[in-house]
mmCIF file of C-alpha atoms in Angstrom:
data_model
loop_
_atom_site.group_PDB
_atom_site.id
_atom_site.type_symbol
_atom_site.label_atom_id
_atom_site.label_comp_id
_atom_site.label_asym_id
_atom_site.label_seq_id
_atom_site.Cartn_x
_atom_site.Cartn_y
_atom_site.Cartn_z
ATOM 1 C CA MET A 1 -0.494 67.241 -57.047
ATOM 2 C CA GLU A 2 -1.646 68.975 -53.905
ATOM 3 C CA THR A 3 0.625 68.468 -50.915
ATOM 4 C CA THR A 4 -0.363 69.405 -47.384
ATOM 5 C CA SER A 5 1.305 68.781 -44.050
ATOM 6 C CA SER A 6 0.576 68.633 -40.358
ATOM 7 C CA SER A 7 2.176 67.465 -37.167
ATOM 8 C CA ALA A 8 1.333 64.050 -35.751
ATOM 9 C CA ASP A 9 -0.479 65.749 -32.856
ATOM 10 C CA ASP A 10 -2.653 67.789 -35.231
ATOM 11 C CA LEU A 11 -3.338 64.731 -37.365
ATOM 12 C CA ARG A 12 -4.744 62.807 -34.404
ATOM 13 C CA SER A 13 -7.534 65.337 -34.010
ATOM 14 C CA GLY A 14 -8.071 65.922 -37.737
ATOM 15 C CA TRP A 15 -7.611 62.451 -39.220
ATOM 16 C CA SER A 16 -10.887 62.188 -41.163
ATOM 17 C CA PRO A 17 -10.481 65.314 -43.334
ATOM 18 C CA VAL A 18 -6.873 64.410 -44.119
ATOM 19 C CA LEU A 19 -7.727 60.845 -45.131
ATOM 20 C CA ALA A 20 -10.649 62.128 -47.227
ATOM 21 C CA ARG A 21 -8.398 64.657 -49.005
ATOM 22 C CA VAL A 22 -5.811 61.973 -49.792
ATOM 23 C CA ARG A 23 -8.439 59.433 -50.821
ATOM 24 C CA LEU A 24 -10.810 61.646 -52.813
ATOM 25 C CA LYS A 25 -8.635 64.482 -54.110
ATOM 26 C CA SER A 26 -5.434 62.495 -54.709
ATOM 27 C CA ALA A 27 -3.537 64.824 -52.391
ATOM 28 C CA HIS A 28 -0.299 63.898 -50.643
ATOM 29 C CA HIS A 29 0.002 64.681 -46.931
ATOM 30 C CA VAL A 30 3.303 64.967 -45.056
ATOM 31 C CA VAL A 31 3.094 64.019 -41.375
ATOM 32 C CA THR A 32 5.770 65.579 -39.195
ATOM 33 C CA ARG A 33 7.023 64.479 -35.813
ATOM 34 C CA HIS A 34 9.402 66.611 -33.739
ATOM 35 C CA GLY A 35 9.758 69.009 -36.668
ATOM 36 C CA HIS A 36 10.833 66.385 -39.228
ATOM 37 C CA ALA A 37 8.892 64.506 -41.879
ATOM 38 C CA ALA A 38 7.982 61.083 -40.484
ATOM 39 C CA ALA A 39 5.711 59.749 -43.244
ATOM 40 C CA VAL A 40 3.796 60.817 -46.315
ATOM 41 C CA LEU A 41 0.226 59.674 -46.887
ATOM 42 C CA VAL A 42 -0.350 59.125 -50.599
ATOM 43 C CA PRO A 43 -3.388 57.841 -52.515
ATOM 44 C CA ALA A 44 -3.377 54.048 -52.847
ATOM 45 C CA ALA A 45 -3.951 54.236 -56.621
ATOM 46 C CA TRP A 46 -0.999 56.617 -57.102
ATOM 47 C CA HIS A 47 1.211 54.387 -54.942
ATOM 48 C CA ALA A 48 0.368 51.345 -57.071
ATOM 49 C CA GLN A 49 0.852 53.230 -60.322
ATOM 50 C CA VAL A 50 4.362 54.406 -59.434
ATOM 51 C CA GLY A 51 5.342 50.849 -58.497
ATOM 52 C CA GLY A 52 5.136 50.990 -54.713
ATOM 53 C CA THR A 53 4.885 47.742 -52.784
ATOM 54 C CA VAL A 54 2.699 47.554 -49.691
ATOM 55 C CA GLY A 55 4.331 45.812 -46.740
ATOM 56 C CA GLY A 56 1.379 45.850 -44.357
ATOM 57 C CA THR A 57 -2.225 46.938 -43.966
ATOM 58 C CA ILE A 58 -4.109 48.601 -41.111
ATOM 59 C CA THR A 59 -7.549 50.143 -40.774
ATOM 60 C CA ALA A 60 -8.023 53.893 -40.560
ATOM 61 C CA GLU A 61 -9.313 53.484 -37.015
ATOM 62 C CA THR A 62 -6.186 51.578 -35.975
ATOM 63 C CA ALA A 63 -3.997 54.121 -37.741
ATOM 64 C CA VAL A 64 -5.330 57.074 -35.792
ATOM 65 C CA ARG A 65 -5.211 55.238 -32.439
ATOM 66 C CA GLY A 66 -1.734 53.872 -33.140
ATOM 67 C CA LEU A 67 -0.380 56.802 -35.128
ATOM 68 C CA SER A 68 3.071 56.636 -33.540
ATOM 69 C CA ASP A 69 3.361 52.967 -34.584
ATOM 70 C CA LEU A 70 2.322 53.850 -38.143
ATOM 71 C CA LEU A 71 4.907 56.627 -38.276
ATOM 72 C CA ASP A 72 7.600 54.334 -36.829
ATOM 73 C CA ARG A 73 6.856 51.743 -39.501
ATOM 74 C CA ALA A 74 6.996 54.320 -42.302
ATOM 75 C CA GLN A 75 10.223 55.818 -40.961
ATOM 76 C CA GLY A 76 11.618 52.283 -40.879
ATOM 77 C CA GLY A 77 11.036 51.966 -44.626
ATOM 78 C CA GLU A 78 7.726 50.079 -44.643
ATOM 79 C CA HIS A 79 4.851 51.055 -46.918
ATOM 80 C CA VAL A 80 1.638 50.616 -44.910
ATOM 81 C CA ALA A 81 -1.789 50.674 -46.578
ATOM 82 C CA VAL A 82 -4.553 52.372 -44.609
ATOM 83 C CA THR A 83 -7.989 50.986 -45.372
ATOM 84 C CA HIS A 84 -11.309 52.786 -45.244
ATOM 85 C CA ARG A 85 -14.400 50.572 -45.266
ATOM 86 C CA GLY A 86 -12.326 47.581 -46.364
ATOM 87 C CA LYS A 87 -10.666 49.292 -49.325
ATOM 88 C CA ALA A 88 -7.166 50.711 -49.607
ATOM 89 C CA ALA A 89 -7.548 54.476 -49.229
ATOM 90 C CA ALA A 90 -3.999 55.674 -48.644
ATOM 91 C CA VAL A 91 -0.494 54.376 -48.105
ATOM 92 C CA ALA A 92 1.912 55.733 -45.507
ATOM 93 C CA VAL A 93 5.351 55.800 -47.113
ATOM 94 C CA PRO A 94 8.812 56.889 -45.981
ATOM 95 C CA PRO A 95 9.502 60.556 -46.813
ATOM 96 C CA GLU A 96 12.748 59.599 -48.577
ATOM 97 C CA TRP A 97 10.924 57.199 -50.903
ATOM 98 C CA HIS A 98 8.285 59.835 -51.673
ATOM 99 C CA GLU A 99 10.956 62.433 -52.416
ATOM 100 C CA GLN A 100 12.811 60.027 -54.700
ATOM 101 C CA VAL A 101 9.693 59.009 -56.637
ATOM 102 C CA THR A 102 8.360 62.537 -57.054
ATOM 103 C CA SER A 103 11.737 63.965 -58.020
ATOM 104 C CA THR A 104 12.434 61.288 -60.663
ATOM 105 C CA SER A 105 9.134 62.007 -62.368
ATOM 106 C CA GLY A 106 10.249 65.646 -62.654
ATOM 107 C CA ASP A 107 7.511 67.977 -63.754
ATOM 108 C CA GLU A 108 5.503 65.095 -65.144
ATOM 109 C CA GLN A 109 2.662 64.442 -62.781
ATOM 110 C CA VAL A 110 1.629 60.826 -62.496
ATOM 111 C CA GLU A 111 -1.998 60.650 -63.533
ATOM 112 C CA ILE A 112 -4.224 58.022 -61.985
ATOM 113 C CA THR A 113 -5.853 55.955 -64.696
ATOM 114 C CA PRO A 114 -9.421 54.718 -64.200
ATOM 115 C CA GLN A 115 -8.114 51.130 -63.991
ATOM 116 C CA ALA A 116 -5.557 52.006 -61.296
ATOM 117 C CA HIS A 117 -8.269 53.753 -59.288
ATOM 118 C CA ALA A 118 -10.606 50.764 -59.663
ATOM 119 C CA ASP A 119 -7.843 48.385 -58.543
ATOM 120 C CA SER A 120 -7.157 50.473 -55.435
ATOM 121 C CA THR A 121 -10.799 50.493 -54.385
ATOM 122 C CA ARG A 122 -11.236 46.738 -54.480
ATOM 123 C CA PRO A 123 -11.497 45.141 -51.050
ATOM 124 C CA LEU A 124 -8.240 43.781 -49.703
ATOM 125 C CA ARG A 125 -8.040 40.093 -48.875
#
């Protein structure tokens, strides 16, 4: 699992490549604010496969314009799906949840099955 990171300020100007990396390469991306992890963007299929529950949904366009709100929600414990062209592309999760899930799986990397990927790309209703 590839993990990258950037500050919230850097993410505002480079949102598209980050979302594409998370969505297409199954990378995880840590977003920092004031030097501390504020949220982790994870692929929607991976999130579903590890048992995550989405608490809200926003579009990618809304996410980049209201990035501070997205980070506040994730820091508050909410899992927020970010959609791209009507399909779940990524989920912003609290850093503590991400750490817990990735540490309990140990060295075993959670593989995304074709069915999980297909489920994550279906349009949300």
